PDB file of C-alpha atoms and ligand atoms in Angstrom:
ATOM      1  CA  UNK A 322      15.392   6.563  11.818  1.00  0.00           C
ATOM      2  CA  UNK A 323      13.921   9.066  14.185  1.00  0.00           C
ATOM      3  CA  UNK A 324      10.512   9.254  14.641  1.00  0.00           C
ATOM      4  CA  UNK A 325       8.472  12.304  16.370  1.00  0.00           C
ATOM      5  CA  UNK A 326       4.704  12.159  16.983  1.00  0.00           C
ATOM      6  CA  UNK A 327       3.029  14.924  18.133  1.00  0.00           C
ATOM      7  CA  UNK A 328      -0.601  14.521  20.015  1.00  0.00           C
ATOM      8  CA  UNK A 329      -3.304  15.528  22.763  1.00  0.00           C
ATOM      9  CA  UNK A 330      -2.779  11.709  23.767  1.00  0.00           C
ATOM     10  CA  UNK A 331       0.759  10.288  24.245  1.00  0.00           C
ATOM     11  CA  UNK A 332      -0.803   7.095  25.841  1.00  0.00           C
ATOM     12  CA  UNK A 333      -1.916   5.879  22.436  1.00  0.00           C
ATOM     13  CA  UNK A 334       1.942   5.637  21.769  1.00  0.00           C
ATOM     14  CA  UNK A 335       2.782   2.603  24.628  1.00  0.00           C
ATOM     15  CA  UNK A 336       2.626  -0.316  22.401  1.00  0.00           C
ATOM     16  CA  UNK A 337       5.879   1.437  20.462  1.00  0.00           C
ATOM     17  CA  UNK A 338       7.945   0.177  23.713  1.00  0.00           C
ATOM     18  CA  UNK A 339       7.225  -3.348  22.768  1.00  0.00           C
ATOM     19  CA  UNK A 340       7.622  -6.074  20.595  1.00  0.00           C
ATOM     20  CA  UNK A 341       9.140  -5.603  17.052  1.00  0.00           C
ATOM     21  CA  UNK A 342       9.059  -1.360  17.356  1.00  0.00           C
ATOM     22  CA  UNK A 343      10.453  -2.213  21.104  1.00  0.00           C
ATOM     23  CA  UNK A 344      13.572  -3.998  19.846  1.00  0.00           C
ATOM     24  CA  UNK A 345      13.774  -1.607  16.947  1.00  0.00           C
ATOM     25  CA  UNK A 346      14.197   1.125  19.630  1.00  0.00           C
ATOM     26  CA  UNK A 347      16.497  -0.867  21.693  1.00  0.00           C
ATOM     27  CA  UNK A 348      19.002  -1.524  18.994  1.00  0.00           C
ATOM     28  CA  UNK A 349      19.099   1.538  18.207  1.00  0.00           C
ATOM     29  CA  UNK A 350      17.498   1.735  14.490  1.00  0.00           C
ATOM     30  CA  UNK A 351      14.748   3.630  16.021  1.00  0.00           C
ATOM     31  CA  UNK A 352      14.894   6.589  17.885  1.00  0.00           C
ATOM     32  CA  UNK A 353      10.837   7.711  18.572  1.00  0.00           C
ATOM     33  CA  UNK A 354      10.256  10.826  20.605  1.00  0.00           C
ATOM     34  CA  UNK A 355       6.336  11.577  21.346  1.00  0.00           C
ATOM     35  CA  UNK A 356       5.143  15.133  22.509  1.00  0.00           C
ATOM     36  CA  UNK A 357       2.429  16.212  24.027  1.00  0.00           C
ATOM     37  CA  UNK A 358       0.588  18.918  22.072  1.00  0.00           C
ATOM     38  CA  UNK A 359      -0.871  20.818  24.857  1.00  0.00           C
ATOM     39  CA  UNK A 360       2.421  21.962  26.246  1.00  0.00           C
ATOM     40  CA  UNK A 361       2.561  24.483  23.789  1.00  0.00           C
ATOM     41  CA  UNK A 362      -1.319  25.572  24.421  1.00  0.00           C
ATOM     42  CA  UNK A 363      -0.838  28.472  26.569  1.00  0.00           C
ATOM     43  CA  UNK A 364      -4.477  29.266  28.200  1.00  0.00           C
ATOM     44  CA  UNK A 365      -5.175  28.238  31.828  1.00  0.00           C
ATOM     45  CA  UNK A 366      -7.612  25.416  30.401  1.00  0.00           C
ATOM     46  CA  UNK A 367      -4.675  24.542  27.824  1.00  0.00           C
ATOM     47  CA  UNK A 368      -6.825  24.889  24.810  1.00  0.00           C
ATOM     48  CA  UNK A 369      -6.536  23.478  21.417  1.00  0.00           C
ATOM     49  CA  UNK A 370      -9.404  23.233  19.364  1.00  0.00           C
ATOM     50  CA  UNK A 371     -12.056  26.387  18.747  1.00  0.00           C
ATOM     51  CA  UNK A 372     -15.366  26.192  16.344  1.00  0.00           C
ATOM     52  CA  UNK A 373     -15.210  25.661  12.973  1.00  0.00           C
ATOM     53  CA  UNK A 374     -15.277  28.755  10.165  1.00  0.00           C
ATOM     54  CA  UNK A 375     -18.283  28.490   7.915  1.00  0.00           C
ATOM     55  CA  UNK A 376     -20.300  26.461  10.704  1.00  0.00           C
ATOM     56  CA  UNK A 377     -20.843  22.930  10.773  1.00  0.00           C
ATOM     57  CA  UNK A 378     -20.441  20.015  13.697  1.00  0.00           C
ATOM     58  CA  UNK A 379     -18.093  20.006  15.797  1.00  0.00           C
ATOM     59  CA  UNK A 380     -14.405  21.409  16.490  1.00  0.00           C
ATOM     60  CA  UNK A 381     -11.353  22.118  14.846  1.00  0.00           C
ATOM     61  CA  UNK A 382      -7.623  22.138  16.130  1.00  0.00           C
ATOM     62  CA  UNK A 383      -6.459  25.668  16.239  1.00  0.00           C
ATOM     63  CA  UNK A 384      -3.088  26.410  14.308  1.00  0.00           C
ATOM     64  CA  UNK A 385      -1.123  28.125  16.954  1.00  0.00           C
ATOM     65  CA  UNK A 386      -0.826  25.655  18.537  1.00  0.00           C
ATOM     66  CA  UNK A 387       0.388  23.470  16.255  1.00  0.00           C
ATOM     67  CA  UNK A 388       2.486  26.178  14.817  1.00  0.00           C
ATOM     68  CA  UNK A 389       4.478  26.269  17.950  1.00  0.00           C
ATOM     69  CA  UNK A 390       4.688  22.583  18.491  1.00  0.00           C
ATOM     70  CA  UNK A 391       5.726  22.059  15.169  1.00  0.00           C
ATOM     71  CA  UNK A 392       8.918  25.104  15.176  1.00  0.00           C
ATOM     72  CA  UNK A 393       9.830  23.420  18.457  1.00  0.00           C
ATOM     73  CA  UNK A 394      10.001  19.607  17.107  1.00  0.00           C
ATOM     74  CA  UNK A 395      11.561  20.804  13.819  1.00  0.00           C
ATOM     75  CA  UNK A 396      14.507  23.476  14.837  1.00  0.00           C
ATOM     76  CA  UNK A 397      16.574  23.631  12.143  1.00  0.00           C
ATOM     77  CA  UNK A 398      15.886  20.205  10.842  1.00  0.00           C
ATOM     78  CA  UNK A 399      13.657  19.025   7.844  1.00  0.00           C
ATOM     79  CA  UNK A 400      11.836  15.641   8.710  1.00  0.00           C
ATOM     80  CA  UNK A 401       8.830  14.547   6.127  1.00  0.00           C
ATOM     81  CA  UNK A 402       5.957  15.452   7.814  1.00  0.00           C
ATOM     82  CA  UNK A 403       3.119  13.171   7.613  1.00  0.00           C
ATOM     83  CA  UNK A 404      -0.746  14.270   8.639  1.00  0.00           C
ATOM     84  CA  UNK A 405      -2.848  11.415   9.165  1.00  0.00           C
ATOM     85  CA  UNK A 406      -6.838  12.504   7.752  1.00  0.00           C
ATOM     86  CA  UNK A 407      -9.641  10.371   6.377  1.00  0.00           C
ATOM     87  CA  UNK A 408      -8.998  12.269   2.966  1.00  0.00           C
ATOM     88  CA  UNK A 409      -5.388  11.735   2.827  1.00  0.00           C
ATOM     89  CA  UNK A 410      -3.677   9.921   0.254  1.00  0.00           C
ATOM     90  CA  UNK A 411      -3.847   6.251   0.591  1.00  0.00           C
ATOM     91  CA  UNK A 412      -1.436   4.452   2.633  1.00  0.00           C
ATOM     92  CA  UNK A 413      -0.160   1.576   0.750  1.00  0.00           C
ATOM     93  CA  UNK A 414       3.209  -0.728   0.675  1.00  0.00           C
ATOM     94  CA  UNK A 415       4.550   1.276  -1.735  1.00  0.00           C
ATOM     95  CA  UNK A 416       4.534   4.425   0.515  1.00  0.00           C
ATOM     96  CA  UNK A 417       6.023   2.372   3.717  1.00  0.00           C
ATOM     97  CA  UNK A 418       8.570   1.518   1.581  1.00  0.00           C
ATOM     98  CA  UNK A 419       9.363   5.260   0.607  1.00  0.00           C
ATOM     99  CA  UNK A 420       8.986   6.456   3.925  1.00  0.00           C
ATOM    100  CA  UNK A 421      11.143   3.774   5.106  1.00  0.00           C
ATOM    101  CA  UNK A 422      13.853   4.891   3.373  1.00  0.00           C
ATOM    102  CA  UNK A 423      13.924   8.341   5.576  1.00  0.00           C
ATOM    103  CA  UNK A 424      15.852   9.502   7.875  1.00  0.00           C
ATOM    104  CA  UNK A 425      13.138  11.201  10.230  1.00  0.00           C
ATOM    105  CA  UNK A 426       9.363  11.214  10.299  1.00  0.00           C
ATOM    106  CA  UNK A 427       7.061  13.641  12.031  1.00  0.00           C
ATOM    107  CA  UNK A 428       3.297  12.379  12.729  1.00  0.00           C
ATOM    108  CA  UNK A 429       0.870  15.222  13.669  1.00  0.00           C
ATOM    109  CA  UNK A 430      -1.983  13.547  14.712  1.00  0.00           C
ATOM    110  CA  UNK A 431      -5.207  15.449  14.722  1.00  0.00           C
ATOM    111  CA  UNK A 432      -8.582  14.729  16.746  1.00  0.00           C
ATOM    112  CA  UNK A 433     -12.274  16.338  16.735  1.00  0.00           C
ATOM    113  CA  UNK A 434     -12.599  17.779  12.830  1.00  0.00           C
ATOM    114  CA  UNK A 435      -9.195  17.509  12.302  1.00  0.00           C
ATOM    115  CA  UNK A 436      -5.889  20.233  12.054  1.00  0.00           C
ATOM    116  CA  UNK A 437      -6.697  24.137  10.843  1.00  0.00           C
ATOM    117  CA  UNK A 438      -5.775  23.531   7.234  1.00  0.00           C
ATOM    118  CA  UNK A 439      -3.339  26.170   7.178  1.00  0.00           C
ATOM    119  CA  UNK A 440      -0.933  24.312   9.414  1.00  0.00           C
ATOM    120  CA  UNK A 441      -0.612  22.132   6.074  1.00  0.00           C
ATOM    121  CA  UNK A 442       0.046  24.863   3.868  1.00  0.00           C
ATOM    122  CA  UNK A 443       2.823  26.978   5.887  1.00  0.00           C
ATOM    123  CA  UNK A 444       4.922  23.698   6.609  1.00  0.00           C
ATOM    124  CA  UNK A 445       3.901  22.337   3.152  1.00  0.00           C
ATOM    125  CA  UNK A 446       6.263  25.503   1.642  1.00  0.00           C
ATOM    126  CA  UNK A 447       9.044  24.051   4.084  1.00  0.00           C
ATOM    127  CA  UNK A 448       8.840  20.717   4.255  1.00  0.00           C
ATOM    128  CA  UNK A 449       7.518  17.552   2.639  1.00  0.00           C
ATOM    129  CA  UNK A 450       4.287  17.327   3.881  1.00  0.00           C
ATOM    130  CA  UNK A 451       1.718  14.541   3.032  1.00  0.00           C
ATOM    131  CA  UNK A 452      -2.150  13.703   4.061  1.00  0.00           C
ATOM    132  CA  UNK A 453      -2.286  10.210   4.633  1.00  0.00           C
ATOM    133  CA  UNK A 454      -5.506   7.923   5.158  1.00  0.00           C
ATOM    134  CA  UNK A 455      -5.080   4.630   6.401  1.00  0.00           C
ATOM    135  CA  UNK A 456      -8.033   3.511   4.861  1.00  0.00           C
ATOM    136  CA  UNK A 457     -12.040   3.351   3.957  1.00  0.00           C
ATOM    137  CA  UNK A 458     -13.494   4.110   7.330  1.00  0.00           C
ATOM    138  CA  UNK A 459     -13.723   6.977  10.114  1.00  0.00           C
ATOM    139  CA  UNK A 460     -11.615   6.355  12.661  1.00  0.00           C
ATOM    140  CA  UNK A 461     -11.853   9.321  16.110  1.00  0.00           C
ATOM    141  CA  UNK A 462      -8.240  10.787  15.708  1.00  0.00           C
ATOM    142  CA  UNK A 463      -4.974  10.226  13.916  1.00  0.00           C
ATOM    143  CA  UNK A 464      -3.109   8.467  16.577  1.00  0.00           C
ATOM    144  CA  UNK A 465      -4.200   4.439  16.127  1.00  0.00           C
ATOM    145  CA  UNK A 466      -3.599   5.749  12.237  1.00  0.00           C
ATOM    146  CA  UNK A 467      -0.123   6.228  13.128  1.00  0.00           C
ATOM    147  CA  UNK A 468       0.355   3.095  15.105  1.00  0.00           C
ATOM    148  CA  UNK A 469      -0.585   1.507  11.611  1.00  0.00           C
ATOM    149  CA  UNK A 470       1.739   3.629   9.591  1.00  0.00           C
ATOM    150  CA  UNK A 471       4.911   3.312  12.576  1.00  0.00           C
ATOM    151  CA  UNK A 472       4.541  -0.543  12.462  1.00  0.00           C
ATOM    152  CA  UNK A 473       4.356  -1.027   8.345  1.00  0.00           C
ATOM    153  CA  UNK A 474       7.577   1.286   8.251  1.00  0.00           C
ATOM    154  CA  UNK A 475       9.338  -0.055  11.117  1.00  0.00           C
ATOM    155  CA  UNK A 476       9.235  -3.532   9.986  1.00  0.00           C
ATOM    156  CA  UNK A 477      11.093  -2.151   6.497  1.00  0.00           C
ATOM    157  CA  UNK A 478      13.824  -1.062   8.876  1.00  0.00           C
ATOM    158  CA  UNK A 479      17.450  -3.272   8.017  1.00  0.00           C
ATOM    159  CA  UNK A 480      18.001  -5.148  11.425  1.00  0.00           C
ATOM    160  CA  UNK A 481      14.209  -4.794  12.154  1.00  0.00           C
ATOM    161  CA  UNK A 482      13.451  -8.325  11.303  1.00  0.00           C
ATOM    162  CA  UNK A 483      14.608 -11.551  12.616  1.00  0.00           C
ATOM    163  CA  UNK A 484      14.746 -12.984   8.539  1.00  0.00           C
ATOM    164  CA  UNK A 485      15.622 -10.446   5.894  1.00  0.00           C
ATOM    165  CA  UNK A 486      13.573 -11.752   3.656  1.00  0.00           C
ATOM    166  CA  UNK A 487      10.424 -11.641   5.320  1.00  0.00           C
ATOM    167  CA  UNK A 488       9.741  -7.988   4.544  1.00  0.00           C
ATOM    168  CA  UNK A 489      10.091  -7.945   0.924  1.00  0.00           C
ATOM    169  CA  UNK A 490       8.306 -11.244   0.175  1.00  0.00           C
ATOM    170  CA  UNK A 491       4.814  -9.893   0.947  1.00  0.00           C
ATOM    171  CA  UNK A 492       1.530  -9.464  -0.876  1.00  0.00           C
ATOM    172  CA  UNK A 493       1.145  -6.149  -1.432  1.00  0.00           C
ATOM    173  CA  UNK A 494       4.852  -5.758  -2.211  1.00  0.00           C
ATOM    174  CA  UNK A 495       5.723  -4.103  -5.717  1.00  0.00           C
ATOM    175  CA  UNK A 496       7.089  -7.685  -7.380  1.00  0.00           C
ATOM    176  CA  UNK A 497       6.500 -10.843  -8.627  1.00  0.00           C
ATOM    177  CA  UNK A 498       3.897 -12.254  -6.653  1.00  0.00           C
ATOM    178  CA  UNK A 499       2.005  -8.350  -6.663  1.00  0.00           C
ATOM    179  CA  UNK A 500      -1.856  -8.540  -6.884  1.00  0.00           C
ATOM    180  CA  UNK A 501      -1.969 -12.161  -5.671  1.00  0.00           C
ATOM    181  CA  UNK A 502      -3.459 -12.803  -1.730  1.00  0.00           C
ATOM    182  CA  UNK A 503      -0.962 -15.113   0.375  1.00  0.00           C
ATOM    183  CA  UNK A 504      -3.131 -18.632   0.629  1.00  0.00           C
ATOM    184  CA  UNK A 505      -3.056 -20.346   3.664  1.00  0.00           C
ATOM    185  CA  UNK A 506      -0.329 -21.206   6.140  1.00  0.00           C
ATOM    186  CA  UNK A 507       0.032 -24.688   8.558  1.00  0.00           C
ATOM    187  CA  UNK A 508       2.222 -26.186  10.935  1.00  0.00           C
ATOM    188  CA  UNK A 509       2.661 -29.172  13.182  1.00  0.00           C
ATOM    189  CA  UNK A 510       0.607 -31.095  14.106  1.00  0.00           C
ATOM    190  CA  UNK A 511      -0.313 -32.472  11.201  1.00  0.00           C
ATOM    191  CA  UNK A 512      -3.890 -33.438  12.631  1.00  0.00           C
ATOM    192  CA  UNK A 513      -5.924 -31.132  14.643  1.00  0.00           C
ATOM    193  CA  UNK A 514      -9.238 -31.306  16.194  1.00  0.00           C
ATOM    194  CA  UNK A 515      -9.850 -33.775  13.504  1.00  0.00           C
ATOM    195  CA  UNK A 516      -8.455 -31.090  10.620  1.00  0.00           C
ATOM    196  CA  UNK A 517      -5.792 -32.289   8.364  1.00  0.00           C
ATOM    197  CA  UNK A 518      -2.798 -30.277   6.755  1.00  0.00           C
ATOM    198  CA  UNK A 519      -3.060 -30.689   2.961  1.00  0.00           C
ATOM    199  CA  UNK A 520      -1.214 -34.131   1.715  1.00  0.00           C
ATOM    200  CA  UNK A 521       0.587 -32.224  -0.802  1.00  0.00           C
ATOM    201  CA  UNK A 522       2.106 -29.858   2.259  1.00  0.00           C
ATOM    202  CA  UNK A 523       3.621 -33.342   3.393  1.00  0.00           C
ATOM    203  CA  UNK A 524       4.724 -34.752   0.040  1.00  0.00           C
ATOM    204  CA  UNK A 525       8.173 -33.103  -0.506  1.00  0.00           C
ATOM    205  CA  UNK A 526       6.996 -32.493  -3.598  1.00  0.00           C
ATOM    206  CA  UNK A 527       8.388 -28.948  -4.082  1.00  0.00           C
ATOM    207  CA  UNK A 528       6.949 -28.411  -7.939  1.00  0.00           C
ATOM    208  CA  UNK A 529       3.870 -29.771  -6.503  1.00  0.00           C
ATOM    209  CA  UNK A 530       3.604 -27.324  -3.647  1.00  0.00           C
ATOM    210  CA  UNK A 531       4.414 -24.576  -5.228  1.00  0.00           C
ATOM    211  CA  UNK A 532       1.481 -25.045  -7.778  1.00  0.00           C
ATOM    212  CA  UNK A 533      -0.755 -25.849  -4.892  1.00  0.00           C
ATOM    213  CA  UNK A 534       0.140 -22.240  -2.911  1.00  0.00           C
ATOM    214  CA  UNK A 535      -0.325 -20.715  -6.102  1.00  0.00           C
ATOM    215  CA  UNK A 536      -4.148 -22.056  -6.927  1.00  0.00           C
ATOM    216  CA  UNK A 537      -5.044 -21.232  -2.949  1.00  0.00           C
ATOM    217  CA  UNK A 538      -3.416 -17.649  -3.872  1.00  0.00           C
ATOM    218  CA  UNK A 539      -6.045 -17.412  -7.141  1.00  0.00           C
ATOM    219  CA  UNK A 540      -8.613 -18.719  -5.135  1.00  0.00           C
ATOM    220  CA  UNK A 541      -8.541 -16.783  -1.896  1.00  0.00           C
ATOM    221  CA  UNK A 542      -7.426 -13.075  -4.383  1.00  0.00           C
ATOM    222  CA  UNK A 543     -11.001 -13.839  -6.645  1.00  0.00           C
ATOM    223  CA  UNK A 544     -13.028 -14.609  -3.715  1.00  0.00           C
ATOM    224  CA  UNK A 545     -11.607 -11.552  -1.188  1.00  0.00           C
ATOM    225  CA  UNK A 546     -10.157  -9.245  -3.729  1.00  0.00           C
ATOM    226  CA  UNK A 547     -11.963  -9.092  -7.174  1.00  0.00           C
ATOM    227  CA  UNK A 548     -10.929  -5.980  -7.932  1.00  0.00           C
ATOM    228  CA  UNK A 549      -7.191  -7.103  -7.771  1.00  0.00           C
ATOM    229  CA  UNK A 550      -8.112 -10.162  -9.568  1.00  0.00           C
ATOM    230  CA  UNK A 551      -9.697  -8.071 -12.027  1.00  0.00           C
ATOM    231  CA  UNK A 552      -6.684  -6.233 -12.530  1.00  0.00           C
ATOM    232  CA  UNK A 553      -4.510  -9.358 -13.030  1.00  0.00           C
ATOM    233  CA  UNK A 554      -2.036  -8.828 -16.162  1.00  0.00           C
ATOM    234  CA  UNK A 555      -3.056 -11.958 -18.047  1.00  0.00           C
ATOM    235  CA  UNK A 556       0.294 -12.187 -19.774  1.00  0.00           C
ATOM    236  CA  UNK A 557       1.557 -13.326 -15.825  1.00  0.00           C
ATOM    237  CA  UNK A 558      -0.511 -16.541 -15.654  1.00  0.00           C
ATOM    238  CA  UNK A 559      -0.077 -19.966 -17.174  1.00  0.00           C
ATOM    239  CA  UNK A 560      -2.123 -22.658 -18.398  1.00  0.00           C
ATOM    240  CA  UNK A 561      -2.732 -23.945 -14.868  1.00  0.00           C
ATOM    241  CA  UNK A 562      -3.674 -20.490 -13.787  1.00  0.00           C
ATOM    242  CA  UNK A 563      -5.902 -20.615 -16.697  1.00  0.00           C
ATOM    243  CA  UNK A 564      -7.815 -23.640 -16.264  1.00  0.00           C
ATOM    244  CA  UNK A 565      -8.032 -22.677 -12.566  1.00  0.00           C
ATOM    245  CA  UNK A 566     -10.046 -19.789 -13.273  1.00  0.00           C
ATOM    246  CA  UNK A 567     -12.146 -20.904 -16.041  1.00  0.00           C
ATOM    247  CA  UNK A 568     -13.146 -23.417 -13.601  1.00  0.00           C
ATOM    248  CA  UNK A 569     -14.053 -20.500 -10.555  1.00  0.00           C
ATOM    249  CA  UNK A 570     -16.129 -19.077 -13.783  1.00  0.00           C
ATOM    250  CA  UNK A 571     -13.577 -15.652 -13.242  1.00  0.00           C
ATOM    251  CA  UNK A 572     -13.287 -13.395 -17.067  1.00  0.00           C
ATOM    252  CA  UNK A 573     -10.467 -12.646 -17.862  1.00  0.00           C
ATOM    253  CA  UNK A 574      -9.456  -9.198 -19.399  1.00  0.00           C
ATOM    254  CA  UNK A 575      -8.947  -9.397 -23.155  1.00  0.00           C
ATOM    255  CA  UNK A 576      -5.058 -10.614 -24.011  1.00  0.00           C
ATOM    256  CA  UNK A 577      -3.282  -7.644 -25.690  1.00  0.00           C
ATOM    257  CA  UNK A 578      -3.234  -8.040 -29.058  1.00  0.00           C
ATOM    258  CA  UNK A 579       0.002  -5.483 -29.421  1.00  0.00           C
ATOM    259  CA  UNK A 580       1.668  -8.045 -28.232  1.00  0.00           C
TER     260      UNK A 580
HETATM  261  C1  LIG B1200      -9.648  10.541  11.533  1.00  0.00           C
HETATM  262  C2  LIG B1200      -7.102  11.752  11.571  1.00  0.00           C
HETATM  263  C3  LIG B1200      -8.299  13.489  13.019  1.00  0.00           C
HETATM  264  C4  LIG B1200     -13.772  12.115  11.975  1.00  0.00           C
HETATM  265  C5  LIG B1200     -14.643  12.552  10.984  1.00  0.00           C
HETATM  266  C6  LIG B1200     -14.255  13.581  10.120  1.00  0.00           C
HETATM  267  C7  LIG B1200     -15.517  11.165   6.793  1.00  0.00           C
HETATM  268  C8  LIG B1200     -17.340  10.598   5.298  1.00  0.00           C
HETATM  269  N1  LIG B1200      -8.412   6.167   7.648  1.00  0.00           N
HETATM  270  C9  LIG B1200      -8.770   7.093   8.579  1.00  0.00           C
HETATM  271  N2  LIG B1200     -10.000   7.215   9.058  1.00  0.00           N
HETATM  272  N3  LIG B1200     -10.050   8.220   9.912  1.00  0.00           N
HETATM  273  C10 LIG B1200      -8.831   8.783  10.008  1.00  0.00           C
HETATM  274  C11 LIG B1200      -7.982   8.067   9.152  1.00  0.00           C
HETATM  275  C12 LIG B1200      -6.583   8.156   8.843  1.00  0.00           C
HETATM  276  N4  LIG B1200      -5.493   8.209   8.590  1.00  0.00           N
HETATM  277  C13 LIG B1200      -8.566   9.964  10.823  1.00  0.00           C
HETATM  278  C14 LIG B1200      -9.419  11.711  12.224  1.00  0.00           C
HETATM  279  C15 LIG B1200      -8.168  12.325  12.255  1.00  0.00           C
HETATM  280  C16 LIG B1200      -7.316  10.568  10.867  1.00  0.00           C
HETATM  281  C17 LIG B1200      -9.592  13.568  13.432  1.00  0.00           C
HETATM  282  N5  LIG B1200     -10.278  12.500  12.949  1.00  0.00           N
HETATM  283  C18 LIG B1200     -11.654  12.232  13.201  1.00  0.00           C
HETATM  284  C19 LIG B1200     -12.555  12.691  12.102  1.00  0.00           C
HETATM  285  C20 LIG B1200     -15.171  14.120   9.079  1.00  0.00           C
HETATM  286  N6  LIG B1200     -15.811  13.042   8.334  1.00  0.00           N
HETATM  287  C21 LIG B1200     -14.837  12.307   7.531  1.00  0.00           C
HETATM  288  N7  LIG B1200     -16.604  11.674   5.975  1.00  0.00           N
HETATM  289  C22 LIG B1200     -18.049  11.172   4.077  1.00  0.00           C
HETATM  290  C23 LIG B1200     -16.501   9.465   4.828  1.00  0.00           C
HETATM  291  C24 LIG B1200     -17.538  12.450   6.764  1.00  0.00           C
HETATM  292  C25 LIG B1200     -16.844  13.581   7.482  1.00  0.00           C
HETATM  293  C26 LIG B1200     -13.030  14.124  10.230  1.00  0.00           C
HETATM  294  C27 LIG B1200     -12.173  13.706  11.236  1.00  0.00           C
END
């Protein structure tokens, strides 16, 4: 997959050399190429933001600019073009796992108000563009945005990961085990600082286990994410489950009488 990133702050970008996006690049799966956008700001003082139209606080990137970044990144090409804004669409597994399945990515990451909005529109006729948010709170620019975004895609990558199952078994995967938190994790030793690993961890009981992780998963999903509990399909829980929650005092939604 290539990967091109365009910002006023290519420094933001140095923690794609290592770890998991470092070996990624290494072996070759990922080829990410960042650009500096004031190389195509042609002004003495390199200029790319101006006041915003209508009035209001503060400044807004200038499309020019970003016009002449962009033709230069793209050529001939057609990557998906992804704009990272705090009224984007919302970033979620699902859309790692479409994006994942690309064959190049372009981030244009905006700071100050954000990008002129008709940079959106005139590659938006050419290319697939999307607004992205990252999530529910302000963040100064697009670039740590991207970071997010580069690592939740890169781990998708075949080869990225060590297992190849660790990437598909997770929470917020579309599956089984969707709308359920992970509960939570131990190893050796089996004491520490007076804290013991749960007996049924040690038993070798696998049935046993299994029905532990899975009460630790209702727990920890009705006390961290009611709304996902509250959207729990009550057709996917049995009589354990049941009792479980009766017991935490959680409703239930009404069982489906259609079926
Ligand atoms: C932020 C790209 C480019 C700051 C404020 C405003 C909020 C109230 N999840 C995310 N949060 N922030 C970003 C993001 C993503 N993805 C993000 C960016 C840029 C991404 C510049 N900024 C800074 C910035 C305007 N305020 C937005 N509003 C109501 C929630 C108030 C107005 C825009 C851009």
């Amino acid at each position: 997959m290539r990967l091109d990133i365009i910002s006023i702050f290519p420094e933001y970008f140095a923690p794609l050399d290592v770890s998991l996006m470092g070996k990624a690049r290494e072996r070759g799966i990922l080829d990410v190429r960042v650009h500096q956008l004031r190389e195509w700001a042609h002004d003495v003082h390199r200029t790319v933001d101006d006041t915003p139209y209508g009035g209001g606080p503060g400044m807004v990137m200038k499309p020019e600019v970003w016009g002449e970044a962009l033709d230069t990144v793209i050529g001939d090409g057609s990557p998906r073009m992804i704009v990272p804004t705090p009224s984007g669409r919302p970033f979620t597994q699902e859309l790692a796992q479409e994006l994942a399945a690309e064959p190049w990515l372009l981030f244009a990451c905006g700071r100050y108000e954000g990008i002129d909005s008709r940079v959106m529109a005139e590659y938006g006729a050419r290319l697939r563009v999307d607004e992205v948010s990252i999530g529910d709170y302000v963040l100064a620019g697009g670039e740590v945005a991207v970071l997010v975004m580069a690592e939740a895609i890169g781990r998708l990558l075949p080869g990225v990961l060590g297992n190849a199952h660790s990437a598909v078994d997770d929470s917020f995967a579309p599956g089984a085990m969707r709308n359920l938190l992970e509960g939570p994790v131990y190893t050796k030793p089996p004491v520490w600082r007076g804290h013991e690993v749960p007996a049924v961890l040690l038993s070798g009981h696998h049935g046993k286990v299994a029905r532990w992780r899975r009460d630790q998963a209702l727990r920890r999903t009705l006390a961290n994410r009611p709304e996902l509990a509250a959207a729990l399909d009550p057709e996917t829980l049995d009589k354990h489950d049941r009792r479980l929650l009766e017991e935490l005092a959680f409703r239930l939604p009404p069982e489906d009488m259609a079926h």
